XYZ file of C-alpha atoms in Angstrom:
386
model
C 0.000 0.000 0.000
C 2.933 2.339 0.729
C 4.368 1.663 -2.734
C 1.017 2.242 -4.435
C 0.713 5.670 -2.785
C 4.393 6.587 -3.321
C 3.866 6.069 -7.065
C 1.041 8.644 -7.041
C 2.764 11.754 -5.670
C 2.243 15.057 -7.477
C 4.427 16.292 -9.004
C 5.803 12.927 -10.189
C 8.945 11.668 -8.400
C 12.156 10.933 -10.316
C 13.962 9.124 -7.462
C 11.190 7.429 -5.433
C 12.458 4.061 -4.170
C 10.380 0.946 -3.791
C 9.735 0.123 -0.115
C 10.332 -3.372 1.249
C 8.958 -4.832 4.473
C 11.486 -5.282 7.303
C 10.745 -7.499 10.305
C 13.260 -5.778 12.586
C 11.586 -2.433 11.937
C 8.201 -4.077 12.600
C 9.516 -5.290 15.963
C 10.678 -1.768 16.852
C 7.273 -0.418 15.785
C 5.597 -2.992 18.055
C 7.780 -1.923 20.999
C 6.805 1.683 20.461
C 3.111 0.852 19.994
C 3.079 -1.093 23.268
C 3.901 2.121 25.162
C 0.687 3.768 23.873
C 2.264 7.248 24.158
C 2.545 6.840 27.945
C 6.266 7.637 28.109
C 9.112 8.660 25.801
C 10.191 5.819 23.514
C 13.768 4.692 24.092
C 14.902 2.583 21.169
C 16.959 -0.469 22.099
C 20.162 -1.187 20.196
C 19.546 -2.266 16.617
C 21.324 -2.304 13.277
C 19.420 0.825 12.209
C 20.241 4.493 12.669
C 18.185 7.508 11.564
C 14.808 5.764 11.809
C 11.730 7.811 10.874
C 8.368 7.355 12.610
C 4.678 7.806 11.815
C 2.106 7.258 14.590
C -1.677 7.664 14.883
C -4.067 7.156 17.787
C -7.628 6.149 16.952
C -10.755 4.785 18.653
C -10.751 0.980 18.475
C -12.426 -0.291 15.315
C -12.757 3.139 13.739
C -10.128 2.548 11.048
C -7.956 -0.133 9.464
C -4.201 0.181 8.943
C -4.713 0.971 5.246
C -7.169 3.720 6.274
C -4.489 5.245 8.523
C -1.863 5.122 5.771
C -4.371 6.791 3.413
C -4.956 9.441 6.084
C -1.210 10.156 6.275
C -1.021 10.382 2.480
C -3.971 12.792 2.351
C -1.866 15.278 4.306
C -0.149 15.805 0.941
C -2.953 18.148 -0.113
C -1.548 20.596 2.449
C 2.086 20.191 1.314
C 3.298 22.839 -1.133
C 6.011 21.158 -3.215
C 6.996 24.404 -4.916
C 8.088 25.914 -1.594
C 8.802 22.734 0.372
C 6.467 23.890 3.138
C 3.186 22.880 4.704
C 0.188 25.191 4.570
C -0.229 27.344 7.658
C -1.808 25.550 10.645
C -1.634 22.193 8.816
C 0.366 19.001 9.483
C 2.368 17.373 6.680
C 5.176 15.397 8.316
C 3.343 12.050 8.187
C 2.979 12.577 4.432
C 6.569 13.691 3.830
C 7.920 10.656 5.721
C 5.609 8.291 3.838
C 6.856 9.674 0.481
C 10.494 10.280 1.495
C 12.236 8.968 -1.626
C 15.237 7.304 0.025
C 13.253 5.589 2.810
C 13.330 2.105 1.316
C 12.349 -0.150 4.241
C 9.307 -0.119 6.488
C 7.876 -2.077 9.408
C 4.521 -1.368 11.087
C 2.486 -2.520 14.079
C -0.725 -1.647 15.922
C -1.743 -2.103 19.550
C -4.894 -1.634 21.634
C -4.467 0.282 24.871
C -6.402 2.023 27.621
C -6.170 5.800 27.951
C -8.263 7.756 30.456
C -10.678 4.867 30.861
C -11.252 4.401 27.110
C -9.979 1.709 24.756
C -7.885 3.121 21.887
C -5.755 1.703 19.097
C -2.335 3.069 18.156
C -0.810 2.585 14.698
C 2.983 2.889 14.252
C 5.266 2.630 11.207
C 9.076 2.749 11.334
C 10.992 3.838 8.226
C 14.655 3.370 7.283
C 16.528 5.420 6.405
C 14.338 8.042 8.060
C 13.452 11.389 6.560
C 12.011 14.787 7.470
C 15.442 16.416 7.755
C 15.715 20.191 7.911
C 18.413 22.565 6.634
C 18.587 26.031 8.170
C 14.954 25.759 9.236
C 13.721 24.511 5.831
C 12.526 20.958 5.203
C 14.652 19.000 2.720
C 12.440 18.104 -0.244
C 11.116 14.548 0.298
C 11.783 13.622 -3.330
C 13.057 15.062 -6.615
C 10.429 15.826 -9.233
C 10.774 14.565 -12.785
C 10.070 11.542 -14.964
C 9.783 8.491 -12.734
C 12.964 6.401 -12.313
C 15.075 9.003 -14.140
C 17.214 9.681 -11.015
C 17.619 6.198 -9.527
C 21.064 5.497 -8.010
C 23.343 2.788 -9.385
C 22.286 0.344 -6.655
C 18.559 0.798 -7.417
C 18.484 1.558 -11.138
C 15.714 -0.850 -12.098
C 12.159 0.495 -12.358
C 9.052 -1.129 -10.831
C 5.645 -0.141 -12.178
C 2.656 -2.327 -11.336
C -0.831 -2.135 -12.826
C -2.081 0.011 -9.919
C 0.927 2.362 -9.958
C 0.815 5.772 -11.610
C 4.606 6.188 -11.740
C 7.537 3.837 -11.380
C 9.655 3.141 -8.292
C 13.434 2.654 -8.202
C 14.378 -0.930 -7.332
C 17.129 -3.477 -7.856
C 17.223 -3.814 -11.666
C 15.269 -6.524 -13.403
C 16.356 -5.902 -16.980
C 19.899 -6.371 -18.336
C 20.318 -2.661 -19.099
C 19.384 -1.537 -15.557
C 17.400 1.373 -16.996
C 13.980 2.496 -18.154
C 13.193 4.930 -20.987
C 9.900 6.155 -19.520
C 6.807 7.091 -21.497
C 8.623 9.070 -24.218
C 11.231 6.513 -25.276
C 11.845 2.885 -26.216
C 14.687 0.779 -24.808
C 17.003 -1.054 -27.194
C 18.054 -4.076 -25.116
C 21.075 -4.882 -27.316
C 22.621 -1.395 -27.090
C 21.038 -0.364 -23.767
C 20.122 3.031 -25.230
C 16.833 4.877 -25.475
C 15.276 5.869 -28.805
C 13.296 8.998 -28.005
C 9.969 10.131 -29.427
C 10.003 13.253 -31.592
C 10.511 16.381 -29.468
C 12.217 14.604 -26.558
C 15.850 14.060 -25.667
C 18.116 13.081 -22.751
C 19.477 9.713 -21.703
C 16.010 8.574 -20.584
C 14.019 10.704 -23.072
C 12.864 12.739 -20.094
C 13.511 16.225 -21.506
C 11.152 18.069 -23.830
C 13.106 20.348 -26.204
C 11.635 23.869 -26.143
C 14.366 25.868 -24.377
C 15.528 29.411 -25.175
C 18.806 30.544 -23.600
C 18.745 34.286 -22.782
C 22.203 34.591 -21.151
C 23.991 31.375 -22.096
C 24.335 28.809 -24.844
C 22.202 25.818 -25.756
C 23.426 22.268 -25.019
C 21.759 20.118 -27.671
C 22.561 16.756 -26.066
C 20.772 17.615 -22.861
C 18.302 20.065 -24.392
C 19.281 22.610 -21.751
C 21.110 25.910 -21.241
C 24.658 26.402 -19.970
C 24.325 29.791 -18.302
C 26.791 32.663 -18.481
C 28.475 33.683 -15.230
C 26.002 35.367 -12.897
C 22.844 34.008 -14.549
C 20.666 31.014 -13.761
C 17.258 29.442 -14.240
C 16.061 27.050 -16.932
C 16.524 29.736 -19.631
C 19.436 31.632 -17.984
C 17.198 34.690 -17.574
C 17.653 35.166 -13.805
C 20.455 37.211 -12.269
C 21.814 35.162 -9.350
C 24.561 35.361 -6.774
C 26.400 32.371 -5.392
C 25.680 32.179 -1.622
C 28.777 31.651 0.512
C 28.875 31.845 4.290
C 31.420 30.711 6.844
C 29.213 27.704 7.609
C 26.593 26.836 5.022
C 25.195 23.724 6.711
C 25.370 22.054 10.109
C 24.529 18.342 10.017
C 24.838 16.229 13.181
C 27.320 18.715 14.679
C 29.522 18.925 11.585
C 29.928 22.201 9.664
C 29.945 22.030 5.862
C 31.373 24.945 3.837
C 30.698 25.204 0.100
C 33.419 26.919 -1.928
C 32.750 29.755 -4.337
C 35.971 28.974 -6.254
C 37.115 26.007 -8.313
C 40.141 23.783 -7.733
C 41.623 20.445 -8.681
C 40.917 17.690 -6.192
C 44.243 18.037 -4.389
C 44.053 21.831 -4.505
C 40.645 21.626 -2.851
C 41.972 19.170 -0.280
C 44.830 21.556 0.543
C 42.470 24.535 0.936
C 40.275 22.597 3.376
C 43.322 21.544 5.402
C 44.574 25.135 5.546
C 41.241 26.065 7.151
C 41.547 23.267 9.701
C 39.100 20.915 7.969
C 38.908 18.124 5.414
C 37.059 17.534 2.177
C 33.520 16.470 3.090
C 32.719 12.863 3.929
C 29.268 11.293 3.476
C 28.657 8.298 5.703
C 24.873 7.910 5.553
C 21.718 8.672 3.594
C 20.775 11.602 5.836
C 23.923 13.591 4.957
C 23.538 12.663 1.253
C 19.902 13.819 1.193
C 20.667 17.141 2.880
C 23.748 17.972 0.788
C 21.990 17.024 -2.468
C 19.041 19.233 -1.567
C 21.228 22.181 -0.577
C 23.412 21.950 -3.691
C 20.340 21.673 -5.911
C 19.405 25.156 -4.689
C 22.757 26.372 -6.070
C 22.497 24.605 -9.451
C 21.642 27.827 -11.271
C 24.440 29.796 -9.603
C 27.579 30.177 -11.706
C 29.191 33.230 -10.092
C 32.705 32.092 -9.172
C 35.826 33.775 -7.866
C 37.497 32.595 -11.091
C 35.077 33.384 -13.874
C 36.895 31.535 -16.647
C 35.416 28.174 -15.584
C 31.867 26.902 -15.444
C 31.173 23.953 -13.145
C 28.198 22.525 -11.319
C 29.956 19.629 -9.577
C 31.584 19.451 -6.127
C 34.570 17.471 -4.808
C 34.147 15.314 -1.703
C 36.992 13.579 0.134
C 36.836 10.169 -1.566
C 39.466 8.697 -3.898
C 40.120 5.376 -5.637
C 43.342 3.659 -4.531
C 44.585 1.365 -7.367
C 47.067 -0.627 -5.224
C 44.245 -1.475 -2.819
C 41.546 -1.579 -5.527
C 39.042 0.278 -3.389
C 37.639 3.703 -2.656
C 38.801 5.298 0.593
C 38.022 8.519 2.416
C 40.953 10.913 2.821
C 41.158 9.836 6.463
C 41.946 6.290 5.252
C 38.541 4.884 6.178
C 36.903 2.342 3.844
C 33.362 3.570 2.952
C 30.398 1.584 4.228
C 27.911 3.791 2.380
C 27.842 4.660 -1.330
C 25.561 6.808 -3.500
C 27.113 6.492 -6.963
C 24.928 7.578 -9.872
C 23.614 5.116 -12.443
C 26.518 3.531 -14.363
C 29.130 4.800 -11.899
C 31.901 4.356 -10.946
C 33.202 3.706 -14.455
C 36.711 5.218 -14.542
C 38.749 3.426 -11.852
C 42.393 4.037 -12.559
C 41.678 7.184 -14.596
C 38.969 9.039 -12.685
C 40.373 8.459 -9.214
C 38.566 11.281 -7.399
C 34.871 11.514 -6.515
C 32.526 14.436 -7.170
C 28.864 15.162 -6.452
C 27.501 15.376 -10.004
C 24.741 17.934 -10.652
C 23.363 16.142 -13.728
C 22.754 12.998 -11.627
C 20.895 14.672 -8.783
C 24.224 15.099 -6.928
C 24.818 11.385 -6.688
C 28.494 10.405 -6.945
C 30.739 10.170 -10.008
C 34.418 9.208 -10.300
C 36.299 11.954 -12.134
C 39.848 12.909 -13.194
C 41.530 14.584 -10.217
C 42.834 17.443 -12.397
C 39.268 18.542 -13.190
C 38.387 21.969 -11.809
C 35.363 21.707 -9.506
C 33.880 23.515 -6.583
C 34.314 21.633 -3.326
C 32.870 21.126 0.150
C 34.987 21.424 3.299
C 33.930 19.789 6.552
C 34.697 20.858 10.117
C 33.376 19.221 13.237
C 33.795 17.247 16.416
C 33.424 13.811 14.830
C 36.132 11.582 16.355
C 37.006 10.220 12.911
C 37.932 13.714 11.747
C 40.223 14.717 14.621
Protein backbone atom coordinates (compact mmCIF):
# COMPACT_ATOMS: atom_id res chain seq x y z
CA UNK A 1 0.00 0.00 0.00
CA UNK A 2 2.93 2.34 0.73
CA UNK A 3 4.37 1.66 -2.73
CA UNK A 4 1.02 2.24 -4.43
CA UNK A 5 0.71 5.67 -2.79
CA UNK A 6 4.39 6.59 -3.32
CA UNK A 7 3.87 6.07 -7.07
CA UNK A 8 1.04 8.64 -7.04
CA UNK A 9 2.76 11.75 -5.67
CA UNK A 10 2.24 15.06 -7.48
CA UNK A 11 4.43 16.29 -9.00
CA UNK A 12 5.80 12.93 -10.19
CA UNK A 13 8.94 11.67 -8.40
CA UNK A 14 12.16 10.93 -10.32
CA UNK A 15 13.96 9.12 -7.46
CA UNK A 16 11.19 7.43 -5.43
CA UNK A 17 12.46 4.06 -4.17
CA UNK A 18 10.38 0.95 -3.79
CA UNK A 19 9.74 0.12 -0.11
CA UNK A 20 10.33 -3.37 1.25
CA UNK A 21 8.96 -4.83 4.47
CA UNK A 22 11.49 -5.28 7.30
CA UNK A 23 10.75 -7.50 10.31
CA UNK A 24 13.26 -5.78 12.59
CA UNK A 25 11.59 -2.43 11.94
CA UNK A 26 8.20 -4.08 12.60
CA UNK A 27 9.52 -5.29 15.96
CA UNK A 28 10.68 -1.77 16.85
CA UNK A 29 7.27 -0.42 15.79
CA UNK A 30 5.60 -2.99 18.05
CA UNK A 31 7.78 -1.92 21.00
CA UNK A 32 6.80 1.68 20.46
CA UNK A 33 3.11 0.85 19.99
CA UNK A 34 3.08 -1.09 23.27
CA UNK A 35 3.90 2.12 25.16
CA UNK A 36 0.69 3.77 23.87
CA UNK A 37 2.26 7.25 24.16
CA UNK A 38 2.54 6.84 27.95
CA UNK A 39 6.27 7.64 28.11
CA UNK A 40 9.11 8.66 25.80
CA UNK A 41 10.19 5.82 23.51
CA UNK A 42 13.77 4.69 24.09
CA UNK A 43 14.90 2.58 21.17
CA UNK A 44 16.96 -0.47 22.10
CA UNK A 45 20.16 -1.19 20.20
CA UNK A 46 19.55 -2.27 16.62
CA UNK A 47 21.32 -2.30 13.28
CA UNK A 48 19.42 0.82 12.21
CA UNK A 49 20.24 4.49 12.67
CA UNK A 50 18.19 7.51 11.56
CA UNK A 51 14.81 5.76 11.81
CA UNK A 52 11.73 7.81 10.87
CA UNK A 53 8.37 7.35 12.61
CA UNK A 54 4.68 7.81 11.81
CA UNK A 55 2.11 7.26 14.59
CA UNK A 56 -1.68 7.66 14.88
CA UNK A 57 -4.07 7.16 17.79
CA UNK A 58 -7.63 6.15 16.95
CA UNK A 59 -10.75 4.79 18.65
CA UNK A 60 -10.75 0.98 18.47
CA UNK A 61 -12.43 -0.29 15.31
CA UNK A 62 -12.76 3.14 13.74
CA UNK A 63 -10.13 2.55 11.05
CA UNK A 64 -7.96 -0.13 9.46
CA UNK A 65 -4.20 0.18 8.94
CA UNK A 66 -4.71 0.97 5.25
CA UNK A 67 -7.17 3.72 6.27
CA UNK A 68 -4.49 5.25 8.52
CA UNK A 69 -1.86 5.12 5.77
CA UNK A 70 -4.37 6.79 3.41
CA UNK A 71 -4.96 9.44 6.08
CA UNK A 72 -1.21 10.16 6.27
CA UNK A 73 -1.02 10.38 2.48
CA UNK A 74 -3.97 12.79 2.35
CA UNK A 75 -1.87 15.28 4.31
CA UNK A 76 -0.15 15.81 0.94
CA UNK A 77 -2.95 18.15 -0.11
CA UNK A 78 -1.55 20.60 2.45
CA UNK A 79 2.09 20.19 1.31
CA UNK A 80 3.30 22.84 -1.13
CA UNK A 81 6.01 21.16 -3.21
CA UNK A 82 7.00 24.40 -4.92
CA UNK A 83 8.09 25.91 -1.59
CA UNK A 84 8.80 22.73 0.37
CA UNK A 85 6.47 23.89 3.14
CA UNK A 86 3.19 22.88 4.70
CA UNK A 87 0.19 25.19 4.57
CA UNK A 88 -0.23 27.34 7.66
CA UNK A 89 -1.81 25.55 10.65
CA UNK A 90 -1.63 22.19 8.82
CA UNK A 91 0.37 19.00 9.48
CA UNK A 92 2.37 17.37 6.68
CA UNK A 93 5.18 15.40 8.32
CA UNK A 94 3.34 12.05 8.19
CA UNK A 95 2.98 12.58 4.43
CA UNK A 96 6.57 13.69 3.83
CA UNK A 97 7.92 10.66 5.72
CA UNK A 98 5.61 8.29 3.84
CA UNK A 99 6.86 9.67 0.48
CA UNK A 100 10.49 10.28 1.50
CA UNK A 101 12.24 8.97 -1.63
CA UNK A 102 15.24 7.30 0.02
CA UNK A 103 13.25 5.59 2.81
CA UNK A 104 13.33 2.10 1.32
CA UNK A 105 12.35 -0.15 4.24
CA UNK A 106 9.31 -0.12 6.49
CA UNK A 107 7.88 -2.08 9.41
CA UNK A 108 4.52 -1.37 11.09
CA UNK A 109 2.49 -2.52 14.08
CA UNK A 110 -0.73 -1.65 15.92
CA UNK A 111 -1.74 -2.10 19.55
CA UNK A 112 -4.89 -1.63 21.63
CA UNK A 113 -4.47 0.28 24.87
CA UNK A 114 -6.40 2.02 27.62
CA UNK A 115 -6.17 5.80 27.95
CA UNK A 116 -8.26 7.76 30.46
CA UNK A 117 -10.68 4.87 30.86
CA UNK A 118 -11.25 4.40 27.11
CA UNK A 119 -9.98 1.71 24.76
CA UNK A 120 -7.89 3.12 21.89
CA UNK A 121 -5.76 1.70 19.10
CA UNK A 122 -2.34 3.07 18.16
CA UNK A 123 -0.81 2.58 14.70
CA UNK A 124 2.98 2.89 14.25
CA UNK A 125 5.27 2.63 11.21
CA UNK A 126 9.08 2.75 11.33
CA UNK A 127 10.99 3.84 8.23
CA UNK A 128 14.66 3.37 7.28
CA UNK A 129 16.53 5.42 6.41
CA UNK A 130 14.34 8.04 8.06
CA UNK A 131 13.45 11.39 6.56
CA UNK A 132 12.01 14.79 7.47
CA UNK A 133 15.44 16.42 7.76
CA UNK A 134 15.72 20.19 7.91
CA UNK A 135 18.41 22.56 6.63
CA UNK A 136 18.59 26.03 8.17
CA UNK A 137 14.95 25.76 9.24
CA UNK A 138 13.72 24.51 5.83
CA UNK A 139 12.53 20.96 5.20
CA UNK A 140 14.65 19.00 2.72
CA UNK A 141 12.44 18.10 -0.24
CA UNK A 142 11.12 14.55 0.30
CA UNK A 143 11.78 13.62 -3.33
CA UNK A 144 13.06 15.06 -6.62
CA UNK A 145 10.43 15.83 -9.23
CA UNK A 146 10.77 14.57 -12.79
CA UNK A 147 10.07 11.54 -14.96
CA UNK A 148 9.78 8.49 -12.73
CA UNK A 149 12.96 6.40 -12.31
CA UNK A 150 15.08 9.00 -14.14
CA UNK A 151 17.21 9.68 -11.01
CA UNK A 152 17.62 6.20 -9.53
CA UNK A 153 21.06 5.50 -8.01
CA UNK A 154 23.34 2.79 -9.39
CA UNK A 155 22.29 0.34 -6.66
CA UNK A 156 18.56 0.80 -7.42
CA UNK A 157 18.48 1.56 -11.14
CA UNK A 158 15.71 -0.85 -12.10
CA UNK A 159 12.16 0.50 -12.36
CA UNK A 160 9.05 -1.13 -10.83
CA UNK A 161 5.65 -0.14 -12.18
CA UNK A 162 2.66 -2.33 -11.34
CA UNK A 163 -0.83 -2.14 -12.83
CA UNK A 164 -2.08 0.01 -9.92
CA UNK A 165 0.93 2.36 -9.96
CA UNK A 166 0.81 5.77 -11.61
CA UNK A 167 4.61 6.19 -11.74
CA UNK A 168 7.54 3.84 -11.38
CA UNK A 169 9.66 3.14 -8.29
CA UNK A 170 13.43 2.65 -8.20
CA UNK A 171 14.38 -0.93 -7.33
CA UNK A 172 17.13 -3.48 -7.86
CA UNK A 173 17.22 -3.81 -11.67
CA UNK A 174 15.27 -6.52 -13.40
CA UNK A 175 16.36 -5.90 -16.98
CA UNK A 176 19.90 -6.37 -18.34
CA UNK A 177 20.32 -2.66 -19.10
CA UNK A 178 19.38 -1.54 -15.56
CA UNK A 179 17.40 1.37 -17.00
CA UNK A 180 13.98 2.50 -18.15
CA UNK A 181 13.19 4.93 -20.99
CA UNK A 182 9.90 6.16 -19.52
CA UNK A 183 6.81 7.09 -21.50
CA UNK A 184 8.62 9.07 -24.22
CA UNK A 185 11.23 6.51 -25.28
CA UNK A 186 11.85 2.88 -26.22
CA UNK A 187 14.69 0.78 -24.81
CA UNK A 188 17.00 -1.05 -27.19
CA UNK A 189 18.05 -4.08 -25.12
CA UNK A 190 21.07 -4.88 -27.32
CA UNK A 191 22.62 -1.39 -27.09
CA UNK A 192 21.04 -0.36 -23.77
CA UNK A 193 20.12 3.03 -25.23
CA UNK A 194 16.83 4.88 -25.47
CA UNK A 195 15.28 5.87 -28.80
CA UNK A 196 13.30 9.00 -28.01
CA UNK A 197 9.97 10.13 -29.43
CA UNK A 198 10.00 13.25 -31.59
CA UNK A 199 10.51 16.38 -29.47
CA UNK A 200 12.22 14.60 -26.56
CA UNK A 201 15.85 14.06 -25.67
CA UNK A 202 18.12 13.08 -22.75
CA UNK A 203 19.48 9.71 -21.70
CA UNK A 204 16.01 8.57 -20.58
CA UNK A 205 14.02 10.70 -23.07
CA UNK A 206 12.86 12.74 -20.09
CA UNK A 207 13.51 16.23 -21.51
CA UNK A 208 11.15 18.07 -23.83
CA UNK A 209 13.11 20.35 -26.20
CA UNK A 210 11.63 23.87 -26.14
CA UNK A 211 14.37 25.87 -24.38
CA UNK A 212 15.53 29.41 -25.18
CA UNK A 213 18.81 30.54 -23.60
CA UNK A 214 18.74 34.29 -22.78
CA UNK A 215 22.20 34.59 -21.15
CA UNK A 216 23.99 31.38 -22.10
CA UNK A 217 24.34 28.81 -24.84
CA UNK A 218 22.20 25.82 -25.76
CA UNK A 219 23.43 22.27 -25.02
CA UNK A 220 21.76 20.12 -27.67
CA UNK A 221 22.56 16.76 -26.07
CA UNK A 222 20.77 17.62 -22.86
CA UNK A 223 18.30 20.07 -24.39
CA UNK A 224 19.28 22.61 -21.75
CA UNK A 225 21.11 25.91 -21.24
CA UNK A 226 24.66 26.40 -19.97
CA UNK A 227 24.33 29.79 -18.30
CA UNK A 228 26.79 32.66 -18.48
CA UNK A 229 28.48 33.68 -15.23
CA UNK A 230 26.00 35.37 -12.90
CA UNK A 231 22.84 34.01 -14.55
CA UNK A 232 20.67 31.01 -13.76
CA UNK A 233 17.26 29.44 -14.24
CA UNK A 234 16.06 27.05 -16.93
CA UNK A 235 16.52 29.74 -19.63
CA UNK A 236 19.44 31.63 -17.98
CA UNK A 237 17.20 34.69 -17.57
CA UNK A 238 17.65 35.17 -13.80
CA UNK A 239 20.45 37.21 -12.27
CA UNK A 240 21.81 35.16 -9.35
CA UNK A 241 24.56 35.36 -6.77
CA UNK A 242 26.40 32.37 -5.39
CA UNK A 243 25.68 32.18 -1.62
CA UNK A 244 28.78 31.65 0.51
CA UNK A 245 28.88 31.85 4.29
CA UNK A 246 31.42 30.71 6.84
CA UNK A 247 29.21 27.70 7.61
CA UNK A 248 26.59 26.84 5.02
CA UNK A 249 25.19 23.72 6.71
CA UNK A 250 25.37 22.05 10.11
CA UNK A 251 24.53 18.34 10.02
CA UNK A 252 24.84 16.23 13.18
CA UNK A 253 27.32 18.72 14.68
CA UNK A 254 29.52 18.93 11.59
CA UNK A 255 29.93 22.20 9.66
CA UNK A 256 29.94 22.03 5.86
CA UNK A 257 31.37 24.95 3.84
CA UNK A 258 30.70 25.20 0.10
CA UNK A 259 33.42 26.92 -1.93
CA UNK A 260 32.75 29.75 -4.34
CA UNK A 261 35.97 28.97 -6.25
CA UNK A 262 37.11 26.01 -8.31
CA UNK A 263 40.14 23.78 -7.73
CA UNK A 264 41.62 20.45 -8.68
CA UNK A 265 40.92 17.69 -6.19
CA UNK A 266 44.24 18.04 -4.39
CA UNK A 267 44.05 21.83 -4.51
CA UNK A 268 40.64 21.63 -2.85
CA UNK A 269 41.97 19.17 -0.28
CA UNK A 270 44.83 21.56 0.54
CA UNK A 271 42.47 24.53 0.94
CA UNK A 272 40.28 22.60 3.38
CA UNK A 273 43.32 21.54 5.40
CA UNK A 274 44.57 25.13 5.55
CA UNK A 275 41.24 26.06 7.15
CA UNK A 276 41.55 23.27 9.70
CA UNK A 277 39.10 20.91 7.97
CA UNK A 278 38.91 18.12 5.41
CA UNK A 279 37.06 17.53 2.18
CA UNK A 280 33.52 16.47 3.09
CA UNK A 281 32.72 12.86 3.93
CA UNK A 282 29.27 11.29 3.48
CA UNK A 283 28.66 8.30 5.70
CA UNK A 284 24.87 7.91 5.55
CA UNK A 285 21.72 8.67 3.59
CA UNK A 286 20.78 11.60 5.84
CA UNK A 287 23.92 13.59 4.96
CA UNK A 288 23.54 12.66 1.25
CA UNK A 289 19.90 13.82 1.19
CA UNK A 290 20.67 17.14 2.88
CA UNK A 291 23.75 17.97 0.79
CA UNK A 292 21.99 17.02 -2.47
CA UNK A 293 19.04 19.23 -1.57
CA UNK A 294 21.23 22.18 -0.58
CA UNK A 295 23.41 21.95 -3.69
CA UNK A 296 20.34 21.67 -5.91
CA UNK A 297 19.40 25.16 -4.69
CA UNK A 298 22.76 26.37 -6.07
CA UNK A 299 22.50 24.61 -9.45
CA UNK A 300 21.64 27.83 -11.27
CA UNK A 301 24.44 29.80 -9.60
CA UNK A 302 27.58 30.18 -11.71
CA UNK A 303 29.19 33.23 -10.09
CA UNK A 304 32.70 32.09 -9.17
CA UNK A 305 35.83 33.77 -7.87
CA UNK A 306 37.50 32.60 -11.09
CA UNK A 307 35.08 33.38 -13.87
CA UNK A 308 36.89 31.54 -16.65
CA UNK A 309 35.42 28.17 -15.58
CA UNK A 310 31.87 26.90 -15.44
CA UNK A 311 31.17 23.95 -13.14
CA UNK A 312 28.20 22.53 -11.32
CA UNK A 313 29.96 19.63 -9.58
CA UNK A 314 31.58 19.45 -6.13
CA UNK A 315 34.57 17.47 -4.81
CA UNK A 316 34.15 15.31 -1.70
CA UNK A 317 36.99 13.58 0.13
CA UNK A 318 36.84 10.17 -1.57
CA UNK A 319 39.47 8.70 -3.90
CA UNK A 320 40.12 5.38 -5.64
CA UNK A 321 43.34 3.66 -4.53
CA UNK A 322 44.59 1.37 -7.37
CA UNK A 323 47.07 -0.63 -5.22
CA UNK A 324 44.25 -1.47 -2.82
CA UNK A 325 41.55 -1.58 -5.53
CA UNK A 326 39.04 0.28 -3.39
CA UNK A 327 37.64 3.70 -2.66
CA UNK A 328 38.80 5.30 0.59
CA UNK A 329 38.02 8.52 2.42
CA UNK A 330 40.95 10.91 2.82
CA UNK A 331 41.16 9.84 6.46
CA UNK A 332 41.95 6.29 5.25
CA UNK A 333 38.54 4.88 6.18
CA UNK A 334 36.90 2.34 3.84
CA UNK A 335 33.36 3.57 2.95
CA UNK A 336 30.40 1.58 4.23
CA UNK A 337 27.91 3.79 2.38
CA UNK A 338 27.84 4.66 -1.33
CA UNK A 339 25.56 6.81 -3.50
CA UNK A 340 27.11 6.49 -6.96
CA UNK A 341 24.93 7.58 -9.87
CA UNK A 342 23.61 5.12 -12.44
CA UNK A 343 26.52 3.53 -14.36
CA UNK A 344 29.13 4.80 -11.90
CA UNK A 345 31.90 4.36 -10.95
CA UNK A 346 33.20 3.71 -14.45
CA UNK A 347 36.71 5.22 -14.54
CA UNK A 348 38.75 3.43 -11.85
CA UNK A 349 42.39 4.04 -12.56
CA UNK A 350 41.68 7.18 -14.60
CA UNK A 351 38.97 9.04 -12.69
CA UNK A 352 40.37 8.46 -9.21
CA UNK A 353 38.57 11.28 -7.40
CA UNK A 354 34.87 11.51 -6.51
CA UNK A 355 32.53 14.44 -7.17
CA UNK A 356 28.86 15.16 -6.45
CA UNK A 357 27.50 15.38 -10.00
CA UNK A 358 24.74 17.93 -10.65
CA UNK A 359 23.36 16.14 -13.73
CA UNK A 360 22.75 13.00 -11.63
CA UNK A 361 20.90 14.67 -8.78
CA UNK A 362 24.22 15.10 -6.93
CA UNK A 363 24.82 11.38 -6.69
CA UNK A 364 28.49 10.41 -6.94
CA UNK A 365 30.74 10.17 -10.01
CA UNK A 366 34.42 9.21 -10.30
CA UNK A 367 36.30 11.95 -12.13
CA UNK A 368 39.85 12.91 -13.19
CA UNK A 369 41.53 14.58 -10.22
CA UNK A 370 42.83 17.44 -12.40
CA UNK A 371 39.27 18.54 -13.19
CA UNK A 372 38.39 21.97 -11.81
CA UNK A 373 35.36 21.71 -9.51
CA UNK A 374 33.88 23.51 -6.58
CA UNK A 375 34.31 21.63 -3.33
CA UNK A 376 32.87 21.13 0.15
CA UNK A 377 34.99 21.42 3.30
CA UNK A 378 33.93 19.79 6.55
CA UNK A 379 34.70 20.86 10.12
CA UNK A 380 33.38 19.22 13.24
CA UNK A 381 33.80 17.25 16.42
CA UNK A 382 33.42 13.81 14.83
CA UNK A 383 36.13 11.58 16.36
CA UNK A 384 37.01 10.22 12.91
CA UNK A 385 37.93 13.71 11.75
CA UNK A 386 40.22 14.72 14.62
